[in-house]
Amino acid sequence: MKNTKFIVSPGGTLSGSIRVPGDKSISHRSIMLGSIADGVTRVSGFLEGEDSLATLKAFKALGVNIEGPENGNVSIHGVGLHGLKANNEALDLGNSGTSMRLMSGLLSAQKFETTLAGDSSLNQRPMKRVIDPLTQMGATIVSEDNGTAPLNIKPAGQINAIDYQLPMASAQVKSCILLAGLYASGTTTVTEPAPTRDHTERMLRGFGCEVITEKNVISLKGGQSLTATDIDVPSDISSATFFIVGAAIAKDSDIILQHVGMNPTRIGIVNIMRAMGASIEISNEKTIGGEPVADLHIVHRPLKGIHIPTDQVPLAIDEFPAIFIAAACAEGETVLTGAEELRVKESDRIQVMADGLNILGIDAESQFDGIKIQGGQLTQGEVDSHGDHRIAMSFAMAALRAQGEITINNCDNVQTSFPSFVHLAKSSGLIIREMSSE
Ligand code: S3P
């Protein structure tokens, strides 16, 4: 652990034209599907962050020949649906919930045993949500008593298709079941309470699988093989978010974000910020490998507080730490409800954000499933990200509108999703310094 701190001076404006790194969700899936496909999958724009690299390393350990990443290019020599090999040691997935939940589905269906482990944050996150449906499918998974990792996945016997009603809106759980469903006899069906990111379904189709989506019901027949394909990963809208919010709150800002993934299940940030009064222009729209992308042009404009529509919550699930900063800079009150999932992310994002905003002079009150924030003047002070990458980057942007310096502790995990954040933020106009003590 390096123990990285961000020290961000007040003021600054964001400007220029930048491209943030590749989408994390799509990067993970490119390795997983490329590994079990027949043939060589070539990926460009792969996110070289710790989370997606944890997935890449894990599949190498499972016997897949993977070249790269080099400048975002990765070549995966797929081993086919049944070609993965046992690895004697536990696979270390670091901080990455996506790796653990999706891989538990895929590995539950293999004829060998695997153990999946993570860092102290990941080992506290709920895994019963994947263990329950996988057990119903015939898998055997031994967890810690409270349903947390490490997960010991026993060699699979017969994997059966299920018809599963998701108890919460979770793309990770949906994807986990679909990946296990590839190995099941019969058709696996997942019903979602609300739409969640559909990258797994889109990418499976790109690999030649038939996946049927009818309203909120997704189904897939087991035994389908995957054919290698090329994948061009768009920029991550979740990383673009820090610049969307930064430019929206900072006076005189004017920034273009290039080639951002605009999948309709991910664009809650654009809808919510526009409802708050932000100026976001979308141009150059195209579809690349089944995923929509566009350039976003954001200029500063005063924001107002809103009641965030609950149907936007799953579509902006990773963006709330940054949205709370926008709310702190808006005129009036912002209210979020129906977002209890935020409490089980890389940190309890409701509490950690409320605590940080309070330290910075903002009236923010946490509630069991959301938060109430009164717009006001951000002051200065020292906040803790609790090792949560998105909280660290959100408080960094808050300095654009603060009265004094903001110090953010525990920023190492920015490396999980956005290793070039400090460099890009600095070159766009944020007055940020990074300090590490080994
Ligand atoms: C992800 C799904 C979401 C999201 C996470 C990435 C994915 O998690 O928060 O960062 O790639 O499927 P949940 O499924 O827990 O909502």
Short mmCIF file of C-alpha atoms and ligand atoms in Angstrom, two decimals:
data_model
loop_
_atom_site.label_atom_id
_atom_site.label_comp_id
_atom_site.label_asym_id
_atom_site.label_seq_id
_atom_site.Cartn_x
_atom_site.Cartn_y
_atom_site.Cartn_z
CA MET A 1 0.00 0.00 0.00
CA LYS A 2 1.33 3.38 -0.98
CA ASN A 3 -1.09 5.50 1.06
CA THR A 4 -1.78 8.16 -1.55
CA LYS A 5 -3.31 11.52 -0.66
CA PHE A 6 -4.80 14.07 -3.01
CA ILE A 7 -4.35 17.72 -2.09
CA VAL A 8 -6.54 19.93 -4.22
CA SER A 9 -6.41 23.73 -4.22
CA PRO A 10 -9.59 25.75 -4.57
CA GLY A 11 -10.65 27.28 -7.87
CA GLY A 12 -9.61 26.32 -11.36
CA THR A 13 -11.77 25.64 -14.38
CA LEU A 14 -11.92 22.60 -16.64
CA SER A 15 -11.25 23.00 -20.34
CA GLY A 16 -9.90 21.21 -23.40
CA SER A 17 -10.80 18.03 -25.22
CA ILE A 18 -9.91 14.74 -23.57
CA ARG A 19 -10.52 11.02 -23.82
CA VAL A 20 -10.90 9.19 -20.51
CA PRO A 21 -9.80 5.52 -20.31
CA GLY A 22 -11.78 2.48 -21.40
CA ASP A 23 -14.96 1.22 -19.80
CA LYS A 24 -14.32 -1.01 -16.80
CA SER A 25 -17.43 -3.18 -17.16
CA ILE A 26 -16.76 -3.84 -20.85
CA SER A 27 -13.04 -4.47 -20.24
CA HIS A 28 -13.82 -7.20 -17.66
CA ARG A 29 -16.31 -8.86 -19.96
CA SER A 30 -13.95 -8.77 -22.96
CA ILE A 31 -11.45 -10.93 -21.05
CA MET A 32 -14.06 -13.33 -19.70
CA LEU A 33 -15.90 -13.93 -22.97
CA GLY A 34 -12.73 -13.83 -25.07
CA SER A 35 -11.25 -16.54 -22.83
CA ILE A 36 -14.12 -19.00 -23.32
CA ALA A 37 -14.54 -18.25 -27.03
CA ASP A 38 -13.10 -20.24 -29.92
CA GLY A 39 -10.39 -18.24 -31.70
CA VAL A 40 -8.44 -15.06 -30.99
CA THR A 41 -10.27 -11.99 -29.67
CA ARG A 42 -8.52 -8.66 -30.18
CA VAL A 43 -9.45 -5.89 -27.77
CA SER A 44 -8.54 -2.21 -28.15
CA GLY A 45 -9.17 0.53 -25.60
CA PHE A 46 -8.87 -1.99 -22.73
CA LEU A 47 -8.80 -0.30 -19.32
CA GLU A 48 -5.38 -0.88 -17.76
CA GLY A 49 -6.67 -0.37 -14.23
CA GLU A 50 -6.16 -2.71 -11.30
CA ASP A 51 -9.69 -4.15 -11.44
CA SER A 52 -9.73 -5.22 -15.07
CA LEU A 53 -6.08 -6.31 -14.78
CA ALA A 54 -7.13 -8.58 -11.88
CA THR A 55 -9.57 -10.29 -14.25
CA LEU A 56 -6.89 -10.56 -16.94
CA LYS A 57 -4.41 -12.10 -14.51
CA ALA A 58 -6.99 -14.52 -13.17
CA PHE A 59 -7.77 -15.87 -16.65
CA LYS A 60 -4.06 -16.24 -17.36
CA ALA A 61 -3.89 -18.32 -14.18
CA LEU A 62 -6.78 -20.41 -15.53
CA GLY A 63 -4.60 -21.37 -18.51
CA VAL A 64 -5.57 -18.74 -21.10
CA ASN A 65 -2.83 -17.25 -23.27
CA ILE A 66 -3.39 -13.48 -23.16
CA GLU A 67 -1.01 -11.01 -24.82
CA GLY A 68 -0.84 -7.45 -23.52
CA PRO A 69 -2.14 -5.09 -22.46
CA GLU A 70 -0.02 -2.75 -24.50
CA ASN A 71 -1.49 0.69 -25.04
CA GLY A 72 -4.92 -0.77 -24.42
CA ASN A 73 -4.46 -3.63 -26.89
CA VAL A 74 -5.04 -7.17 -25.67
CA SER A 75 -5.15 -10.46 -27.63
CA ILE A 76 -6.96 -13.34 -25.98
CA HIS A 77 -6.39 -16.84 -27.32
CA GLY A 78 -9.74 -18.34 -26.41
CA VAL A 79 -9.78 -21.88 -25.04
CA GLY A 80 -13.45 -22.59 -25.77
CA LEU A 81 -16.33 -23.19 -23.35
CA HIS A 82 -14.63 -26.19 -21.72
CA GLY A 83 -10.94 -25.30 -22.00
CA LEU A 84 -10.21 -23.45 -18.73
CA LYS A 85 -7.72 -25.21 -16.44
CA ALA A 86 -7.56 -25.50 -12.66
CA ASN A 87 -5.26 -23.20 -10.74
CA ASN A 88 -3.97 -24.44 -7.40
CA GLU A 89 -3.82 -21.11 -5.62
CA ALA A 90 -6.70 -18.80 -4.73
CA LEU A 91 -7.31 -16.18 -7.42
CA ASP A 92 -6.76 -12.71 -5.98
CA LEU A 93 -9.35 -10.31 -7.39
CA GLY A 94 -8.24 -7.30 -5.34
CA ASN A 95 -10.96 -4.67 -4.97
CA SER A 96 -13.06 -5.88 -7.89
CA GLY A 97 -16.66 -6.88 -7.22
CA THR A 98 -17.34 -7.35 -10.93
CA SER A 99 -14.52 -9.91 -11.24
CA MET A 100 -15.74 -11.85 -8.24
CA ARG A 101 -19.44 -11.90 -9.03
CA LEU A 102 -19.14 -12.64 -12.75
CA MET A 103 -16.35 -15.17 -12.35
CA SER A 104 -18.23 -17.03 -9.64
CA GLY A 105 -20.91 -17.74 -12.26
CA LEU A 106 -18.47 -18.91 -14.89
CA LEU A 107 -16.35 -20.96 -12.48
CA SER A 108 -19.32 -22.61 -10.77
CA ALA A 109 -19.85 -24.51 -13.98
CA GLN A 110 -16.29 -25.88 -14.35
CA LYS A 111 -15.18 -29.41 -13.53
CA PHE A 112 -12.45 -28.15 -11.18
CA GLU A 113 -12.29 -26.36 -7.86
CA THR A 114 -11.45 -22.64 -7.57
CA THR A 115 -11.08 -20.21 -4.68
CA LEU A 116 -11.80 -16.51 -5.26
CA ALA A 117 -10.43 -13.97 -2.78
CA GLY A 118 -10.25 -10.21 -2.57
CA ASP A 119 -8.93 -7.32 -0.50
CA SER A 120 -10.43 -6.32 2.85
CA SER A 121 -13.20 -4.27 1.20
CA LEU A 122 -14.19 -6.97 -1.33
CA ASN A 123 -14.09 -9.65 1.37
CA GLN A 124 -16.80 -7.72 3.24
CA ARG A 125 -19.19 -7.26 0.34
CA PRO A 126 -22.34 -9.39 0.00
CA MET A 127 -21.87 -12.53 -2.11
CA LYS A 128 -25.01 -14.39 -1.01
CA ARG A 129 -26.73 -12.62 -3.90
CA VAL A 130 -24.70 -14.78 -6.30
CA ILE A 131 -24.37 -17.87 -4.08
CA ASP A 132 -28.15 -18.30 -3.82
CA PRO A 133 -29.01 -18.50 -7.53
CA LEU A 134 -25.86 -20.49 -8.35
CA THR A 135 -26.74 -23.01 -5.62
CA GLN A 136 -30.19 -23.32 -7.17
CA MET A 137 -28.46 -24.12 -10.46
CA GLY A 138 -26.59 -26.97 -8.80
CA ALA A 139 -23.29 -25.29 -7.88
CA THR A 140 -21.55 -25.78 -4.54
CA ILE A 141 -19.93 -22.67 -3.06
CA VAL A 142 -18.48 -22.39 0.42
CA SER A 143 -18.26 -18.83 1.76
CA GLU A 144 -17.50 -17.28 5.13
CA ASP A 145 -20.40 -17.55 7.61
CA ASN A 146 -21.89 -14.20 6.65
CA GLY A 147 -21.92 -15.01 2.94
CA THR A 148 -18.71 -13.17 2.12
CA ALA A 149 -15.51 -14.08 0.24
CA PRO A 150 -13.21 -15.96 0.04
CA LEU A 151 -15.46 -18.20 -2.02
CA ASN A 152 -14.48 -21.81 -2.49
CA ILE A 153 -16.22 -23.14 -5.59
CA LYS A 154 -16.39 -26.93 -5.82
CA PRO A 155 -16.10 -28.85 -9.11
CA ALA A 156 -19.44 -28.73 -10.88
CA GLY A 157 -21.76 -31.63 -11.44
CA GLN A 158 -24.77 -30.99 -13.61
CA ILE A 159 -25.65 -27.27 -13.97
CA ASN A 160 -29.37 -26.68 -14.39
CA ALA A 161 -31.10 -23.75 -16.03
CA ILE A 162 -33.19 -21.57 -13.73
CA ASP A 163 -35.90 -18.98 -13.99
CA TYR A 164 -34.72 -16.33 -11.54
CA GLN A 165 -36.34 -13.19 -10.26
CA LEU A 166 -33.53 -10.80 -9.23
CA PRO A 167 -34.23 -9.48 -5.71
CA MET A 168 -32.26 -6.28 -6.48
CA ALA A 169 -31.32 -4.39 -9.65
CA SER A 170 -27.83 -5.80 -10.20
CA ALA A 171 -26.02 -6.27 -13.49
CA GLN A 172 -23.36 -8.30 -11.71
CA VAL A 173 -25.86 -10.85 -10.42
CA LYS A 174 -27.68 -10.95 -13.76
CA SER A 175 -24.38 -11.51 -15.61
CA CYS A 176 -23.23 -14.14 -13.13
CA ILE A 177 -26.38 -16.19 -13.77
CA LEU A 178 -26.16 -15.78 -17.55
CA LEU A 179 -22.52 -16.94 -17.57
CA ALA A 180 -23.40 -20.04 -15.53
CA GLY A 181 -26.42 -20.45 -17.82
CA LEU A 182 -24.05 -20.93 -20.80
CA TYR A 183 -23.17 -24.30 -19.26
CA ALA A 184 -26.69 -25.31 -18.19
CA SER A 185 -29.00 -27.77 -19.82
CA GLY A 186 -32.05 -25.80 -20.89
CA THR A 187 -32.86 -22.09 -21.02
CA THR A 188 -31.88 -19.78 -18.17
CA THR A 189 -34.13 -16.79 -17.59
CA VAL A 190 -33.46 -13.74 -15.43
CA THR A 191 -36.11 -11.16 -14.61
CA GLU A 192 -34.92 -7.72 -13.50
CA PRO A 193 -36.82 -5.39 -11.17
CA ALA A 194 -35.41 -2.45 -13.19
CA PRO A 195 -33.10 -2.24 -16.23
CA THR A 196 -29.39 -2.55 -15.41
CA ARG A 197 -26.33 -2.32 -17.64
CA ASP A 198 -26.65 -4.84 -20.45
CA HIS A 199 -23.03 -5.14 -21.60
CA THR A 200 -22.98 -8.90 -21.00
CA GLU A 201 -26.01 -9.46 -23.23
CA ARG A 202 -24.66 -7.19 -25.98
CA MET A 203 -21.21 -8.75 -25.91
CA LEU A 204 -22.55 -12.32 -25.88
CA ARG A 205 -24.46 -11.43 -29.04
CA GLY A 206 -21.23 -10.04 -30.51
CA PHE A 207 -19.65 -13.46 -29.86
CA GLY A 208 -22.50 -15.09 -31.80
CA CYS A 209 -24.70 -16.25 -28.92
CA GLU A 210 -28.43 -15.86 -28.97
CA VAL A 211 -29.62 -13.86 -25.96
CA ILE A 212 -33.25 -12.82 -25.91
CA THR A 213 -34.35 -9.67 -24.11
CA GLU A 214 -38.07 -9.08 -23.80
CA LYS A 215 -38.79 -6.05 -21.63
CA ASN A 216 -37.21 -6.94 -18.27
CA VAL A 217 -36.75 -10.67 -18.99
CA ILE A 218 -33.45 -11.96 -20.37
CA SER A 219 -33.00 -15.54 -21.48
CA LEU A 220 -30.25 -17.66 -22.96
CA LYS A 221 -30.02 -21.31 -23.99
CA GLY A 222 -27.18 -23.35 -22.50
CA GLY A 223 -24.51 -25.06 -24.60
CA GLN A 224 -23.99 -22.23 -27.10
CA SER A 225 -20.39 -21.75 -28.13
CA LEU A 226 -18.75 -18.33 -28.53
CA THR A 227 -16.83 -17.25 -31.64
CA ALA A 228 -13.93 -14.81 -31.18
CA THR A 229 -14.52 -11.24 -32.29
CA ASP A 230 -12.84 -7.81 -32.13
CA ILE A 231 -13.84 -5.45 -29.35
CA ASP A 232 -13.29 -1.68 -29.30
CA VAL A 233 -13.90 -0.54 -25.72
CA PRO A 234 -15.50 2.93 -25.45
CA SER A 235 -14.39 5.46 -22.82
CA ASP A 236 -15.98 4.82 -19.44
CA ILE A 237 -18.95 7.11 -18.79
CA SER A 238 -18.34 6.49 -15.07
CA SER A 239 -14.85 8.03 -15.40
CA ALA A 240 -16.17 10.79 -17.68
CA THR A 241 -18.60 11.62 -14.85
CA PHE A 242 -15.94 13.38 -12.75
CA PHE A 243 -15.29 15.76 -15.63
CA ILE A 244 -18.99 16.20 -16.40
CA VAL A 245 -19.63 17.24 -12.80
CA GLY A 246 -16.39 19.24 -12.53
CA ALA A 247 -17.17 21.28 -15.65
CA ALA A 248 -20.80 21.72 -14.63
CA ILE A 249 -19.85 23.24 -11.25
CA ALA A 250 -16.71 25.24 -12.06
CA LYS A 251 -17.06 28.76 -13.41
CA ASP A 252 -16.01 29.31 -17.04
CA SER A 253 -15.50 25.59 -17.67
CA ASP A 254 -15.87 24.28 -21.21
CA ILE A 255 -14.74 20.73 -21.91
CA ILE A 256 -15.20 18.03 -24.53
CA LEU A 257 -15.12 14.36 -23.57
CA GLN A 258 -14.46 12.14 -26.57
CA HIS A 259 -15.79 8.71 -27.49
CA VAL A 260 -17.79 8.17 -24.28
CA GLY A 261 -19.87 4.98 -23.95
CA MET A 262 -23.53 6.04 -24.12
CA ASN A 263 -25.27 2.73 -23.54
CA PRO A 264 -28.87 3.62 -22.55
CA THR A 265 -28.47 1.58 -19.34
CA ARG A 266 -25.58 3.85 -18.27
CA ILE A 267 -26.72 7.39 -19.08
CA GLY A 268 -28.44 8.26 -15.81
CA ILE A 269 -25.63 10.76 -15.15
CA VAL A 270 -26.52 12.75 -18.27
CA ASN A 271 -30.26 12.65 -17.51
CA ILE A 272 -29.81 13.65 -13.85
CA MET A 273 -27.30 16.44 -14.54
CA ARG A 274 -29.51 17.86 -17.28
CA ALA A 275 -32.49 17.80 -14.90
CA MET A 276 -30.31 19.83 -12.49
CA GLY A 277 -29.73 22.39 -15.24
CA ALA A 278 -26.36 21.28 -16.60
CA SER A 279 -25.47 22.03 -20.20
CA ILE A 280 -24.39 18.77 -21.87
CA GLU A 281 -24.35 18.60 -25.66
CA ILE A 282 -24.08 15.23 -27.35
CA SER A 283 -22.48 14.95 -30.79
CA ASN A 284 -20.74 12.52 -33.11
CA GLU A 285 -23.03 9.66 -32.10
CA LYS A 286 -22.17 6.23 -33.50
CA THR A 287 -22.33 2.56 -32.61
CA ILE A 288 -19.06 0.67 -32.18
CA GLY A 289 -19.23 -3.10 -31.75
CA GLY A 290 -22.80 -3.00 -30.48
CA GLU A 291 -22.21 -0.17 -27.97
CA PRO A 292 -23.28 3.45 -28.62
CA VAL A 293 -20.59 6.14 -28.19
CA ALA A 294 -20.61 9.94 -28.50
CA ASP A 295 -18.67 13.10 -27.67
CA LEU A 296 -19.97 15.17 -24.75
CA HIS A 297 -19.55 18.93 -24.53
CA ILE A 298 -20.10 20.43 -21.08
CA VAL A 299 -20.06 24.10 -20.16
CA HIS A 300 -20.59 25.63 -16.75
CA ARG A 301 -24.08 26.70 -15.89
CA PRO A 302 -25.75 27.17 -12.46
CA LEU A 303 -27.37 24.00 -11.11
CA LYS A 304 -30.54 23.52 -9.10
CA GLY A 305 -31.44 20.81 -6.59
CA ILE A 306 -33.91 18.11 -7.65
CA HIS A 307 -35.68 14.99 -6.40
CA ILE A 308 -33.78 12.35 -8.34
CA PRO A 309 -36.27 10.11 -10.17
CA THR A 310 -35.94 6.56 -8.80
CA ASP A 311 -36.00 5.07 -12.30
CA GLN A 312 -32.62 6.78 -12.90
CA VAL A 313 -30.96 5.12 -9.89
CA PRO A 314 -29.77 1.86 -11.55
CA LEU A 315 -28.76 3.88 -14.65
CA ALA A 316 -26.43 6.07 -12.58
CA ILE A 317 -25.53 3.64 -9.80
CA ASP A 318 -21.78 4.33 -9.87
CA GLU A 319 -22.16 8.07 -10.40
CA PHE A 320 -23.78 9.15 -7.14
CA PRO A 321 -20.65 10.24 -5.26
CA ALA A 322 -20.03 12.77 -8.05
CA ILE A 323 -23.73 13.70 -8.30
CA PHE A 324 -23.68 14.50 -4.56
CA ILE A 325 -20.89 17.02 -5.22
CA ALA A 326 -23.04 18.60 -7.94
CA ALA A 327 -25.93 18.70 -5.43
CA ALA A 328 -23.69 20.45 -2.87
CA CYS A 329 -23.02 23.16 -5.47
CA ALA A 330 -26.65 23.47 -6.61
CA GLU A 331 -29.23 25.97 -5.46
CA GLY A 332 -31.74 24.30 -3.12
CA GLU A 333 -32.26 20.75 -1.95
CA THR A 334 -31.46 17.48 -3.71
CA VAL A 335 -33.15 14.31 -2.48
CA LEU A 336 -32.21 10.76 -3.39
CA THR A 337 -34.28 7.72 -2.40
CA GLY A 338 -34.39 4.07 -3.51
CA ALA A 339 -30.60 3.80 -3.56
CA GLU A 340 -29.85 1.41 -0.66
CA GLU A 341 -27.46 -0.49 -3.00
CA LEU A 342 -25.03 2.42 -2.52
CA ARG A 343 -24.38 1.12 0.99
CA VAL A 344 -22.74 -2.08 -0.32
CA LYS A 345 -20.39 -0.65 -2.95
CA GLU A 346 -16.60 -0.31 -2.51
CA SER A 347 -17.60 1.68 0.61
CA ASP A 348 -20.93 2.71 2.14
CA ARG A 349 -21.25 5.53 -0.37
CA ILE A 350 -24.19 7.19 1.40
CA GLN A 351 -22.47 7.49 4.78
CA VAL A 352 -18.97 8.21 3.52
CA MET A 353 -20.20 10.99 1.23
CA ALA A 354 -22.48 12.50 3.92
CA ASP A 355 -19.56 12.53 6.39
CA GLY A 356 -17.19 14.14 3.89
CA LEU A 357 -19.73 16.76 2.80
CA ASN A 358 -20.43 17.63 6.45
CA ILE A 359 -16.70 18.15 7.04
CA LEU A 360 -16.71 20.50 4.03
CA GLY A 361 -19.52 22.62 5.49
CA ILE A 362 -22.46 21.15 3.56
CA ASP A 363 -25.71 20.11 5.20
CA ALA A 364 -26.06 16.49 4.02
CA GLU A 365 -28.22 14.01 5.89
CA SER A 366 -27.91 10.29 5.19
CA GLN A 367 -31.04 8.18 5.10
CA PHE A 368 -31.36 4.39 4.92
CA ASP A 369 -31.88 4.38 1.15
CA GLY A 370 -30.52 7.75 0.09
CA ILE A 371 -29.50 11.24 1.13
CA LYS A 372 -30.75 14.82 1.41
CA ILE A 373 -28.29 17.53 0.45
CA GLN A 374 -28.78 21.30 0.81
CA GLY A 375 -26.75 23.21 -1.73
CA GLY A 376 -24.30 25.63 -0.08
CA GLN A 377 -20.71 26.79 0.05
CA LEU A 378 -18.05 24.08 0.14
CA THR A 379 -15.41 25.20 2.65
CA GLN A 380 -12.15 23.27 3.10
CA GLY A 381 -10.79 20.38 5.11
CA GLU A 382 -9.59 16.81 5.20
CA VAL A 383 -11.86 13.93 4.12
CA ASP A 384 -11.40 10.17 3.89
CA SER A 385 -12.34 8.21 0.77
CA HIS A 386 -12.37 4.94 2.76
CA GLY A 387 -10.37 3.38 -0.06
CA ASP A 388 -13.19 4.04 -2.52
CA HIS A 389 -11.90 5.26 -5.91
CA ARG A 390 -15.08 7.09 -6.89
CA ILE A 391 -15.30 8.94 -3.59
CA ALA A 392 -11.68 10.08 -3.90
CA MET A 393 -12.20 11.48 -7.43
CA SER A 394 -15.53 13.11 -6.50
CA PHE A 395 -14.06 15.06 -3.59
CA ALA A 396 -11.14 16.07 -5.80
CA MET A 397 -13.60 17.78 -8.19
CA ALA A 398 -15.35 19.45 -5.22
CA ALA A 399 -12.29 21.69 -4.79
CA LEU A 400 -13.23 23.53 -7.99
CA ARG A 401 -15.93 25.24 -5.93
CA ALA A 402 -14.39 25.16 -2.44
CA GLN A 403 -13.18 28.12 -0.38
CA GLY A 404 -9.95 26.41 0.64
CA GLU A 405 -7.82 23.34 0.13
CA ILE A 406 -9.35 19.85 0.24
CA THR A 407 -7.16 16.93 1.30
CA ILE A 408 -8.44 13.46 0.47
CA ASN A 409 -6.91 10.49 2.26
CA ASN A 410 -6.75 6.88 1.11
CA CYS A 411 -6.68 7.42 -2.63
CA ASP A 412 -4.63 4.35 -3.70
CA ASN A 413 -7.67 2.67 -5.22
CA VAL A 414 -8.09 5.34 -7.88
CA GLN A 415 -5.73 2.93 -9.65
CA THR A 416 -8.54 0.35 -9.86
CA SER A 417 -10.57 2.28 -12.44
CA PHE A 418 -8.76 5.44 -13.54
CA PRO A 419 -4.95 5.30 -13.21
CA SER A 420 -4.45 8.47 -15.27
CA PHE A 421 -6.96 10.55 -13.28
CA VAL A 422 -4.49 12.96 -11.67
CA HIS A 423 -2.65 13.55 -14.93
CA LEU A 424 -5.84 14.16 -16.96
CA ALA A 425 -7.47 16.28 -14.24
CA LYS A 426 -4.34 18.41 -13.93
CA SER A 427 -4.02 18.89 -17.68
CA SER A 428 -7.70 19.93 -17.79
CA GLY A 429 -7.27 22.59 -15.09
CA LEU A 430 -7.79 20.99 -11.67
CA ILE A 431 -5.13 22.18 -9.22
CA ILE A 432 -4.30 18.79 -7.75
CA ARG A 433 -1.21 17.31 -6.13
CA GLU A 434 -0.64 13.70 -5.24
CA MET A 435 1.45 12.65 -2.23
CA SER A 436 2.42 9.09 -1.45
CA SER A 437 4.12 7.70 1.62
CA GLU A 438 5.26 4.09 1.11
C1 S3P B 1 -21.17 -3.52 -12.64
C2 S3P B 1 -22.42 -3.48 -12.08
C3 S3P B 1 -22.77 -2.60 -10.96
C4 S3P B 1 -21.75 -1.48 -10.78
C5 S3P B 1 -20.33 -1.99 -10.86
C6 S3P B 1 -20.08 -2.64 -12.19
C7 S3P B 1 -20.92 -4.45 -13.76
O1 S3P B 1 -22.81 -3.35 -9.77
O2 S3P B 1 -21.96 -0.82 -9.56
O3 S3P B 1 -19.41 -0.94 -10.66
O4 S3P B 1 -19.90 -4.32 -14.45
O5 S3P B 1 -21.76 -5.34 -13.98
P1 S3P B 1 -24.16 -4.06 -9.23
O6 S3P B 1 -24.48 -5.19 -10.13
O7 S3P B 1 -23.79 -4.52 -7.85
O8 S3P B 1 -25.20 -2.98 -9.24
#
